[in-house]
PDB file of C-alpha atoms in Angstrom:
ATOM      1  CA  MET J  24      17.504  44.652   1.870  1.00 39.00           C
ATOM      2  CA  SER J  25      17.199  43.658  -2.362  1.00 40.00           C
ATOM      3  CA  SER J  26      18.941  44.925  -5.109  1.00 45.00           C
ATOM      4  CA  LEU J  27      16.177  43.758  -7.473  1.00 44.00           C
ATOM      5  CA  THR J  28      15.021  45.964  -9.663  1.00 44.00           C
ATOM      6  CA  PRO J  29      11.093  46.044  -9.483  1.00 43.00           C
ATOM      7  CA  LEU J  30      10.497  43.723 -12.857  1.00 44.00           C
ATOM      8  CA  GLU J  31      12.602  41.439 -11.317  1.00 46.00           C
ATOM      9  CA  LYS J  32      11.046  40.971  -8.678  1.00 48.00           C
ATOM     10  CA  ALA J  33       7.446  40.225  -9.879  1.00 46.00           C
ATOM     11  CA  ALA J  34       9.689  37.967 -11.841  1.00 47.00           C
ATOM     12  CA  GLN J  35      10.911  36.382  -8.635  1.00 45.00           C
ATOM     13  CA  ARG J  36       6.748  35.692  -7.048  1.00 49.00           C
ATOM     14  CA  SER J  37       6.077  34.936 -10.570  1.00 45.00           C
ATOM     15  CA  ARG J  38       8.281  31.904 -10.379  1.00 36.00           C
ATOM     16  CA  HIS J  39       6.873  31.472  -6.976  1.00 39.00           C
ATOM     17  CA  LEU J  40       3.592  31.701  -6.824  1.00 52.00           C
ATOM     18  CA  LEU J  41       2.664  30.495  -9.590  1.00 44.00           C
ATOM     19  CA  PRO J  42       3.980  26.700  -8.713  1.00 39.00           C
ATOM     20  CA  LEU J  43       1.444  27.344  -5.672  1.00 39.00           C
ATOM     21  CA  VAL J  44      -1.145  27.985  -7.328  1.00 36.00           C
ATOM     22  CA  ALA J  45      -1.886  25.560 -10.552  1.00 32.00           C
ATOM     23  CA  ILE J  46      -2.874  22.922  -8.967  1.00 29.00           C
ATOM     24  CA  ALA J  47      -5.821  21.144  -8.903  1.00 27.00           C
ATOM     25  CA  LEU J  48      -7.158  22.618  -6.311  1.00 28.00           C
ATOM     26  CA  ILE J  49     -10.678  21.075  -3.714  1.00 24.00           C
ATOM     27  CA  GLY J  50     -13.682  23.587  -2.760  1.00 27.00           C
ATOM     28  CA  GLY J  51     -13.919  27.270  -2.648  1.00 28.00           C
ATOM     29  CA  LEU J  52     -15.812  30.416  -2.027  1.00 27.00           C
ATOM     30  CA  SER J  53     -18.434  31.704  -4.936  1.00 28.00           C
ATOM     31  CA  GLY J  54     -18.950  35.262  -3.238  1.00 30.00           C
ATOM     32  CA  CYS J  55     -18.570  36.930  -0.040  1.00 31.00           C
ATOM     33  CA  GLU J  56     -22.170  35.801   1.012  1.00 32.00           C
ATOM     34  CA  SER J  57     -20.541  32.056   1.656  1.00 32.00           C
ATOM     35  CA  ALA J  58     -19.425  31.209   4.884  1.00 33.00           C
ATOM     36  CA  PRO J  59     -16.349  29.597   5.865  1.00 35.00           C
ATOM     37  CA  ASP J  60     -16.081  26.532   6.565  1.00 38.00           C
ATOM     38  CA  ASP J  61     -12.990  25.372   9.390  1.00 40.00           C
ATOM     39  CA  ALA J  62      -9.858  24.702   6.852  1.00 40.00           C
ATOM     40  CA  SER J  63     -10.671  28.875   5.833  1.00 48.00           C
ATOM     41  CA  LEU J  64      -9.418  31.936   6.894  1.00 55.00           C
ATOM     42  CA  PRO J  65     -10.957  33.870   9.113  1.00 48.00           C
ATOM     43  CA  SER J  66     -12.814  36.052   7.683  1.00 49.00           C
ATOM     44  CA  ALA J  67     -12.702  39.964   7.713  1.00 45.00           C
ATOM     45  CA  SER J  68     -16.419  40.519   9.034  1.00 41.00           C
ATOM     46  CA  SER J  69     -15.006  38.773  12.305  1.00 43.00           C
ATOM     47  CA  PRO J  70     -15.241  40.804  15.275  1.00 37.00           C
ATOM     48  CA  THR J  71     -11.614  40.791  16.249  1.00 39.00           C
ATOM     49  CA  THR J  72     -10.752  43.358  12.816  1.00 42.00           C
ATOM     50  CA  GLU J  73     -12.960  46.033  13.986  1.00 38.00           C
ATOM     51  CA  ALA J  74     -10.750  49.134  15.000  1.00 32.00           C
ATOM     52  CA  GLY J  75      -9.232  49.094  17.809  1.00 32.00           C
ATOM     53  CA  THR J  76      -9.955  45.056  18.502  1.00 35.00           C
ATOM     54  CA  VAL J  77      -7.172  43.678  16.503  1.00 36.00           C
ATOM     55  CA  PRO J  78      -5.711  41.182  18.749  1.00 37.00           C
ATOM     56  CA  ALA J  79      -2.509  42.381  20.879  1.00 39.00           C
ATOM     57  CA  GLN J  80       0.845  41.927  18.845  1.00 39.00           C
ATOM     58  CA  PRO J  81       3.900  39.911  20.178  1.00 42.00           C
ATOM     59  CA  ASP J  82       6.773  42.379  21.879  1.00 46.00           C
ATOM     60  CA  GLY J  83       9.413  43.084  19.712  1.00 41.00           C
ATOM     61  CA  GLY J  84      12.043  45.297  21.736  1.00 44.00           C
ATOM     62  CA  ASP J  85      13.362  47.995  19.744  1.00 52.00           C
ATOM     63  CA  ALA J  86      13.042  48.324  16.467  1.00 46.00           C
ATOM     64  CA  GLY J  87      17.165  49.067  16.190  1.00 53.00           C
ATOM     65  CA  ALA J  88      17.695  45.015  17.338  1.00 89.00           C
ATOM     66  CA  VAL J  89      14.778  43.711  15.276  1.00 94.00           C
ATOM     67  CA  PRO J  90      16.817  41.822  12.446  1.00 95.00           C
ATOM     68  CA  PRO J  91      16.266  42.517   8.515  1.00 96.00           C
ATOM     69  CA  LEU J  92      13.943  39.690   6.203  1.00 96.00           C
ATOM     70  CA  PRO J  93      15.126  37.534   5.084  1.00 94.00           C
ATOM     71  CA  ASP J  94      15.184  37.938   0.679  1.00 92.00           C
ATOM     72  CA  SER J  95      15.060  33.902   0.394  1.00 91.00           C
ATOM     73  CA  GLY J  96      14.726  30.494   1.954  1.00 93.00           C
ATOM     74  CA  ASP J  97      13.881  28.812   5.292  1.00 94.00           C
ATOM     75  CA  ILE J  98      14.061  31.156   7.891  1.00 94.00           C
ATOM     76  CA  ASP J  99      14.507  30.490  11.602  1.00 95.00           C
ATOM     77  CA  ALA J 100      11.733  31.684  14.454  1.00 97.00           C
ATOM     78  CA  GLY J 101      11.532  35.279  15.842  1.00 96.00           C
ATOM     79  CA  THR J 102      10.191  38.766  14.601  1.00 97.00           C
ATOM     80  CA  TYR J 103      11.534  40.605  11.619  1.00 97.00           C
ATOM     81  CA  LEU J 104      11.939  44.026  10.393  1.00 96.00           C
ATOM     82  CA  VAL J 105      10.517  44.743   6.886  1.00 96.00           C
ATOM     83  CA  THR J 106      11.038  48.263   5.062  1.00 93.00           C
ATOM     84  CA  SER J 107       9.238  48.534   2.387  1.00 92.00           C
ATOM     85  CA  TYR J 108       6.603  50.613   2.791  1.00 94.00           C
ATOM     86  CA  THR J 109       7.356  54.505   4.006  1.00 92.00           C
ATOM     87  CA  GLU J 110       7.144  53.515   7.634  1.00 94.00           C
ATOM     88  CA  PRO J 111       8.940  49.635   8.407  1.00 95.00           C
ATOM     89  CA  PHE J 112       6.985  46.983   9.772  1.00 96.00           C
ATOM     90  CA  GLU J 113       7.709  44.170  12.225  1.00 96.00           C
ATOM     91  CA  ILE J 114       6.948  40.277  11.206  1.00 97.00           C
ATOM     92  CA  THR J 115       6.737  37.190  13.920  1.00 97.00           C
ATOM     93  CA  VAL J 116       7.262  33.754  12.495  1.00 96.00           C
ATOM     94  CA  PRO J 117       7.723  30.491  13.477  1.00 96.00           C
ATOM     95  CA  ASP J 118       9.118  27.824  11.945  1.00 93.00           C
ATOM     96  CA  GLY J 119       9.219  26.081   8.062  1.00 91.00           C
ATOM     97  CA  TRP J 120       8.228  29.332   6.373  1.00 95.00           C
ATOM     98  CA  LEU J 121      10.276  30.837   3.229  1.00 93.00           C
ATOM     99  CA  SER J 122      11.366  34.358   2.476  1.00 94.00           C
ATOM    100  CA  ASP J 123      11.233  35.045  -1.413  1.00 87.00           C
ATOM    101  CA  GLY J 124      12.347  38.234  -2.292  1.00 88.00           C
ATOM    102  CA  GLY J 125      11.606  39.941   1.055  1.00 89.00           C
ATOM    103  CA  ASP J 126       7.929  40.530   0.235  1.00 92.00           C
ATOM    104  CA  VAL J 127       6.216  36.905   0.273  1.00 94.00           C
ATOM    105  CA  LEU J 128       6.241  34.362   2.901  1.00 96.00           C
ATOM    106  CA  ALA J 129       5.351  31.129   1.850  1.00 94.00           C
ATOM    107  CA  LYS J 130       4.250  27.689   4.281  1.00 92.00           C
ATOM    108  CA  ASP J 131       3.330  24.516   2.559  1.00 87.00           C
ATOM    109  CA  ASP J 132       1.036  21.773   4.053  1.00 82.00           C
ATOM    110  CA  PRO J 133       2.941  19.138   5.872  1.00 76.00           C
ATOM    111  CA  ASP J 134       0.195  16.674   4.697  1.00 74.00           C
ATOM    112  CA  HIS J 135       1.099  17.842   0.856  1.00 68.00           C
ATOM    113  CA  PRO J 136       4.615  18.706   0.431  1.00 66.00           C
ATOM    114  CA  ASP J 137       4.427  19.169  -3.893  1.00 62.00           C
ATOM    115  CA  GLU J 138       1.532  21.570  -2.924  1.00 62.00           C
ATOM    116  CA  GLY J 139       1.060  24.892  -1.868  1.00 64.00           C
ATOM    117  CA  ALA J 140      -1.066  26.151   1.188  1.00 83.00           C
ATOM    118  CA  VAL J 141      -0.526  29.821   2.954  1.00 91.00           C
ATOM    119  CA  VAL J 142       0.613  33.343   1.476  1.00 94.00           C
ATOM    120  CA  VAL J 143       1.344  35.936   3.135  1.00 97.00           C
ATOM    121  CA  GLY J 144       2.849  38.521   0.938  1.00 96.00           C
ATOM    122  CA  TRP J 145       2.836  42.890   1.042  1.00 96.00           C
ATOM    123  CA  TRP J 146       4.289  44.191  -2.740  1.00 93.00           C
ATOM    124  CA  PRO J 147       2.673  47.748  -3.380  1.00 92.00           C
ATOM    125  CA  ALA J 148      -0.456  47.806  -5.628  1.00 95.00           C
ATOM    126  CA  THR J 149      -0.644  50.617  -7.898  1.00 96.00           C
ATOM    127  CA  PHE J 150      -3.308  49.331 -10.157  1.00 98.00           C
ATOM    128  CA  VAL J 151      -6.181  47.816 -10.041  1.00 98.00           C
ATOM    129  CA  PRO J 152      -8.273  46.445 -12.856  1.00 98.00           C
ATOM    130  CA  THR J 153     -11.957  47.310 -12.986  1.00 97.00           C
ATOM    131  CA  ASP J 154     -12.590  43.605 -14.615  1.00 97.00           C
ATOM    132  CA  SER J 155     -10.039  41.041 -12.572  1.00 97.00           C
ATOM    133  CA  CYS J 156     -11.254  37.906 -16.166  1.00 97.00           C
ATOM    134  CA  ALA J 157     -10.898  41.144 -18.078  1.00 97.00           C
ATOM    135  CA  TRP J 158      -8.406  42.985 -17.315  1.00 97.00           C
ATOM    136  CA  GLN J 159      -6.125  42.933 -20.316  1.00 96.00           C
ATOM    137  CA  GLY J 160      -6.132  47.188 -20.949  1.00 94.00           C
ATOM    138  CA  ALA J 161      -8.173  47.607 -17.964  1.00 94.00           C
ATOM    139  CA  LEU J 162      -5.629  48.702 -14.962  1.00 97.00           C
ATOM    140  CA  ALA J 163      -6.322  51.311 -13.729  1.00 97.00           C
ATOM    141  CA  GLU J 164      -3.797  53.493 -11.591  1.00 97.00           C
ATOM    142  CA  VAL J 165      -5.452  54.369  -8.240  1.00 97.00           C
ATOM    143  CA  ASP J 166      -4.439  57.123  -5.492  1.00 95.00           C
ATOM    144  CA  PRO J 167      -1.639  56.449  -3.292  1.00 95.00           C
ATOM    145  CA  SER J 168      -4.364  56.265  -0.196  1.00 96.00           C
ATOM    146  CA  ALA J 169      -5.747  52.805   1.349  1.00 96.00           C
ATOM    147  CA  GLU J 170      -9.605  54.042   0.254  1.00 97.00           C
ATOM    148  CA  ALA J 171      -9.044  54.387  -2.244  1.00 97.00           C
ATOM    149  CA  PHE J 172      -7.902  51.082  -2.830  1.00 98.00           C
ATOM    150  CA  VAL J 173     -10.292  49.654  -0.722  1.00 98.00           C
ATOM    151  CA  ASP J 174     -12.600  51.307  -3.197  1.00 98.00           C
ATOM    152  CA  ALA J 175     -11.650  49.839  -6.290  1.00 98.00           C
ATOM    153  CA  MET J 176     -11.135  46.743  -5.598  1.00 98.00           C
ATOM    154  CA  THR J 177     -15.017  45.899  -3.566  1.00 97.00           C
ATOM    155  CA  ALA J 178     -15.799  47.826  -7.032  1.00 97.00           C
ATOM    156  CA  GLN J 179     -14.364  45.043  -9.008  1.00 97.00           C
ATOM    157  CA  THR J 180     -15.638  42.670 -10.814  1.00 96.00           C
ATOM    158  CA  SER J 181     -15.150  38.725 -11.018  1.00 96.00           C
ATOM    159  CA  THR J 182     -14.902  39.255  -7.489  1.00 96.00           C
ATOM    160  CA  ALA J 183     -16.181  40.228  -4.819  1.00 96.00           C
ATOM    161  CA  SER J 184     -14.886  41.293  -1.250  1.00 97.00           C
ATOM    162  CA  THR J 185     -16.779  41.586   2.558  1.00 97.00           C
ATOM    163  CA  GLN J 186     -17.986  44.245   3.879  1.00 97.00           C
ATOM    164  CA  PRO J 187     -14.252  46.299   5.190  1.00 97.00           C
ATOM    165  CA  VAL J 188     -13.968  47.166   7.962  1.00 98.00           C
ATOM    166  CA  GLU J 189     -11.985  49.103  10.217  1.00 97.00           C
ATOM    167  CA  VAL J 190      -8.366  47.739  11.684  1.00 96.00           C
ATOM    168  CA  VAL J 191      -5.497  49.244  13.900  1.00 95.00           C
ATOM    169  CA  VAL J 192      -1.722  47.368  12.752  1.00 94.00           C
ATOM    170  CA  GLY J 193       0.440  49.164  15.629  1.00 92.00           C
ATOM    171  CA  ASP J 194       0.476  52.612  14.953  1.00 93.00           C
ATOM    172  CA  TYR J 195      -1.790  53.623  12.460  1.00 96.00           C
ATOM    173  CA  SER J 196      -5.558  52.236  11.149  1.00 96.00           C
ATOM    174  CA  GLY J 197      -6.787  51.482   7.751  1.00 97.00           C
ATOM    175  CA  PHE J 198      -9.497  48.585   6.689  1.00 98.00           C
ATOM    176  CA  GLU J 199      -9.204  44.702   6.377  1.00 98.00           C
ATOM    177  CA  PHE J 200     -11.841  42.768   3.876  1.00 98.00           C
ATOM    178  CA  ASP J 201     -11.993  39.826   2.443  1.00 97.00           C
ATOM    179  CA  HIS J 202     -11.636  39.149  -1.660  1.00 97.00           C
ATOM    180  CA  SER J 203     -12.899  35.581  -3.468  1.00 94.00           C
ATOM    181  CA  ILE J 204     -13.852  35.312  -7.089  1.00 94.00           C
ATOM    182  CA  GLU J 205     -17.550  35.951  -7.797  1.00 90.00           C
ATOM    183  CA  GLY J 206     -19.890  33.114  -7.743  1.00 86.00           C
ATOM    184  CA  ASP J 207     -18.982  29.941 -11.475  1.00 85.00           C
ATOM    185  CA  VAL J 208     -17.113  32.735 -13.747  1.00 89.00           C
ATOM    186  CA  ASP J 209     -14.450  30.165 -16.204  1.00 91.00           C
ATOM    187  CA  ILE J 210     -11.331  31.128 -16.010  1.00 93.00           C
ATOM    188  CA  THR J 211     -10.761  29.951 -19.370  1.00 93.00           C
ATOM    189  CA  ALA J 212     -12.550  32.513 -20.729  1.00 95.00           C
ATOM    190  CA  CYS J 213     -10.154  35.385 -18.736  1.00 97.00           C
ATOM    191  CA  ASP J 214      -7.607  37.034 -19.779  1.00 97.00           C
ATOM    192  CA  ARG J 215      -4.197  34.895 -20.179  1.00 96.00           C
ATOM    193  CA  ASP J 216      -6.308  32.037 -18.265  1.00 96.00           C
ATOM    194  CA  LYS J 217      -6.150  34.148 -14.944  1.00 96.00           C
ATOM    195  CA  PHE J 218      -8.217  36.416 -12.184  1.00 97.00           C
ATOM    196  CA  CYS J 219      -6.192  39.670 -12.644  1.00 98.00           C
ATOM    197  CA  ILE J 220      -6.553  41.573  -8.364  1.00 98.00           C
ATOM    198  CA  HIS J 221      -3.781  43.881  -9.464  1.00 98.00           C
ATOM    199  CA  SER J 222      -0.248  44.952  -9.921  1.00 97.00           C
ATOM    200  CA  GLU J 223       2.605  47.491  -9.661  1.00 95.00           C
ATOM    201  CA  PHE J 224       2.353  47.923 -13.731  1.00 95.00           C
ATOM    202  CA  SER J 225       0.411  48.791 -15.981  1.00 94.00           C
ATOM    203  CA  ASN J 226       0.875  46.638 -18.629  1.00 92.00           C
ATOM    204  CA  GLU J 227       1.376  43.832 -16.671  1.00 95.00           C
ATOM    205  CA  CYS J 228      -0.431  41.891 -13.403  1.00 96.00           C
ATOM    206  CA  THR J 229       1.832  41.132 -10.955  1.00 94.00           C
ATOM    207  CA  ARG J 230      -0.788  39.568  -8.579  1.00 95.00           C
ATOM    208  CA  TRP J 231      -3.137  37.325 -10.092  1.00 95.00           C
ATOM    209  CA  TYR J 232      -5.727  33.897  -8.767  1.00 93.00           C
ATOM    210  CA  SER J 233      -4.699  30.755 -11.564  1.00 89.00           C
ATOM    211  CA  THR J 234      -8.006  29.117 -10.071  1.00 86.00           C
ATOM    212  CA  GLN J 235     -11.653  30.248  -8.662  1.00 88.00           C
ATOM    213  CA  GLU J 236     -11.076  28.814  -5.471  1.00 86.00           C
ATOM    214  CA  GLU J 237      -8.600  31.092  -4.160  1.00 89.00           C
ATOM    215  CA  ARG J 238      -9.598  32.645  -1.665  1.00 91.00           C
ATOM    216  CA  GLU J 239      -7.270  36.088   0.938  1.00 95.00           C
ATOM    217  CA  THR J 240      -7.943  38.402   3.266  1.00 97.00           C
ATOM    218  CA  TYR J 241      -6.768  42.226   3.464  1.00 98.00           C
ATOM    219  CA  ARG J 242      -5.500  44.605   5.051  1.00 98.00           C
ATOM    220  CA  VAL J 243      -4.429  48.350   3.798  1.00 98.00           C
ATOM    221  CA  ILE J 244      -2.875  51.430   6.431  1.00 97.00           C
ATOM    222  CA  ASP J 245      -3.402  53.985   5.650  1.00 96.00           C
ATOM    223  CA  LEU J 246       0.758  56.063   6.311  1.00 95.00           C
ATOM    224  CA  ASN J 247       0.281  58.925   6.780  1.00 93.00           C
ATOM    225  CA  GLY J 248      -1.384  59.436   3.363  1.00 92.00           C
ATOM    226  CA  GLN J 249       0.777  56.453   1.525  1.00 93.00           C
ATOM    227  CA  ARG J 250      -1.169  53.114   1.411  1.00 96.00           C
ATOM    228  CA  ALA J 251       0.471  50.179   3.569  1.00 97.00           C
ATOM    229  CA  LEU J 252      -0.735  46.871   1.767  1.00 96.00           C
ATOM    230  CA  THR J 253      -0.405  43.042   3.514  1.00 97.00           C
ATOM    231  CA  TRP J 254      -2.689  39.825   2.356  1.00 97.00           C
ATOM    232  CA  VAL J 255      -2.864  36.535   3.661  1.00 97.00           C
ATOM    233  CA  THR J 256      -3.239  34.267   0.678  1.00 93.00           C
ATOM    234  CA  GLN J 257      -4.710  30.694   0.631  1.00 89.00           C
ATOM    235  CA  PHE J 258      -5.141  29.319  -2.726  1.00 86.00           C
ATOM    236  CA  HIS J 259      -7.153  26.054  -0.981  1.00 79.00           C
ATOM    237  CA  GLU J 260      -9.478  24.362   1.639  1.00 76.00           C
ATOM    238  CA  SER J 261      -7.731  20.803   2.006  1.00 76.00           C
ATOM    239  CA  ILE J 262      -5.533  21.734   3.832  1.00 77.00           C
ATOM    240  CA  ASN J 263      -4.837  21.646   7.816  1.00 82.00           C
ATOM    241  CA  PRO J 264      -6.833  23.530  10.118  1.00 87.00           C
ATOM    242  CA  GLU J 265      -3.596  24.489  11.979  1.00 89.00           C
ATOM    243  CA  LEU J 266      -2.017  25.962   9.562  1.00 90.00           C
ATOM    244  CA  THR J 267      -4.737  28.897   8.718  1.00 90.00           C
ATOM    245  CA  ARG J 268      -4.456  29.585  11.337  1.00 93.00           C
ATOM    246  CA  GLU J 269      -0.560  29.274  12.374  1.00 95.00           C
ATOM    247  CA  ALA J 270      -0.633  31.928   8.590  1.00 95.00           C
ATOM    248  CA  ARG J 271      -3.785  34.271  10.069  1.00 96.00           C
ATOM    249  CA  ALA J 272      -1.403  34.929  13.306  1.00 97.00           C
ATOM    250  CA  VAL J 273       1.696  34.873  10.823  1.00 97.00           C
ATOM    251  CA  PHE J 274      -0.728  37.924   9.066  1.00 97.00           C
ATOM    252  CA  ASP J 275      -1.925  39.616  12.473  1.00 97.00           C
ATOM    253  CA  SER J 276       0.929  39.163  13.872  1.00 97.00           C
ATOM    254  CA  ILE J 277       2.352  42.245  11.602  1.00 97.00           C
ATOM    255  CA  VAL J 278       2.963  45.959  13.428  1.00 95.00           C
ATOM    256  CA  PHE J 279       3.192  49.316  11.550  1.00 94.00           C
ATOM    257  CA  THR J 280       5.355  51.665  14.273  1.00 86.00           C
ATOM    258  CA  SER J 281       6.063  54.866  13.741  1.00 80.00           C
ATOM    259  CA  ASP J 282       9.032  57.708  15.265  1.00 70.00           C
ATOM    260  CA  ASN J 283       7.403  60.537  15.759  1.00 57.00           C
TER     261      ASN J 283
END
């Protein structure tokens, strides 16, 4: 896969994500009590995300025959193998998606080609700020378990999470929840004008929101005591609902497999 160092990969993600979020967005969530409209990501509280009821995934066939996900550029429709975690996973992508760094997939809304729309990501997170707004100097390390990350994220202030539900992703189980900015927290009052959600480093943020309108669905998988993190992001609600559903389908196509 990529030969980039962790710092280089973090900088690469920042170059890709920042143009997506530094736009004027319309609408948004005020917290976990808000009901999403048709343009919103399906909620983690949906019955389809309960344990053992995640929709059936496409058959990727022999894992050895599945090509690796390209590190960058436009990618062809198909199923790809990702080895970012201790166990590999397969992900199925339709036409029109872009890979960046080997751990981000993104697609623009064809009706608004110069604006970011949706992202599916999966890089590691070792630190979670106790307050996403006042985050500098407050990035707390969390242990490798799935439960520890879920607890840290749902306890985070200035953000709101839905109640985590159990999910099954291929051969492994985990938790799913939605995450968004709580109420009318003023981003201009936050450290460096951004909401830090989680990070790979203790002194810098590697996943943040640049507006109050972003929302995400997280899936946190237990790989025999080691955590794997995947998420799908929607940057604004004025995008084509079909693209939102497509992004969720890409997210739902992720399947972790075990050789055991």
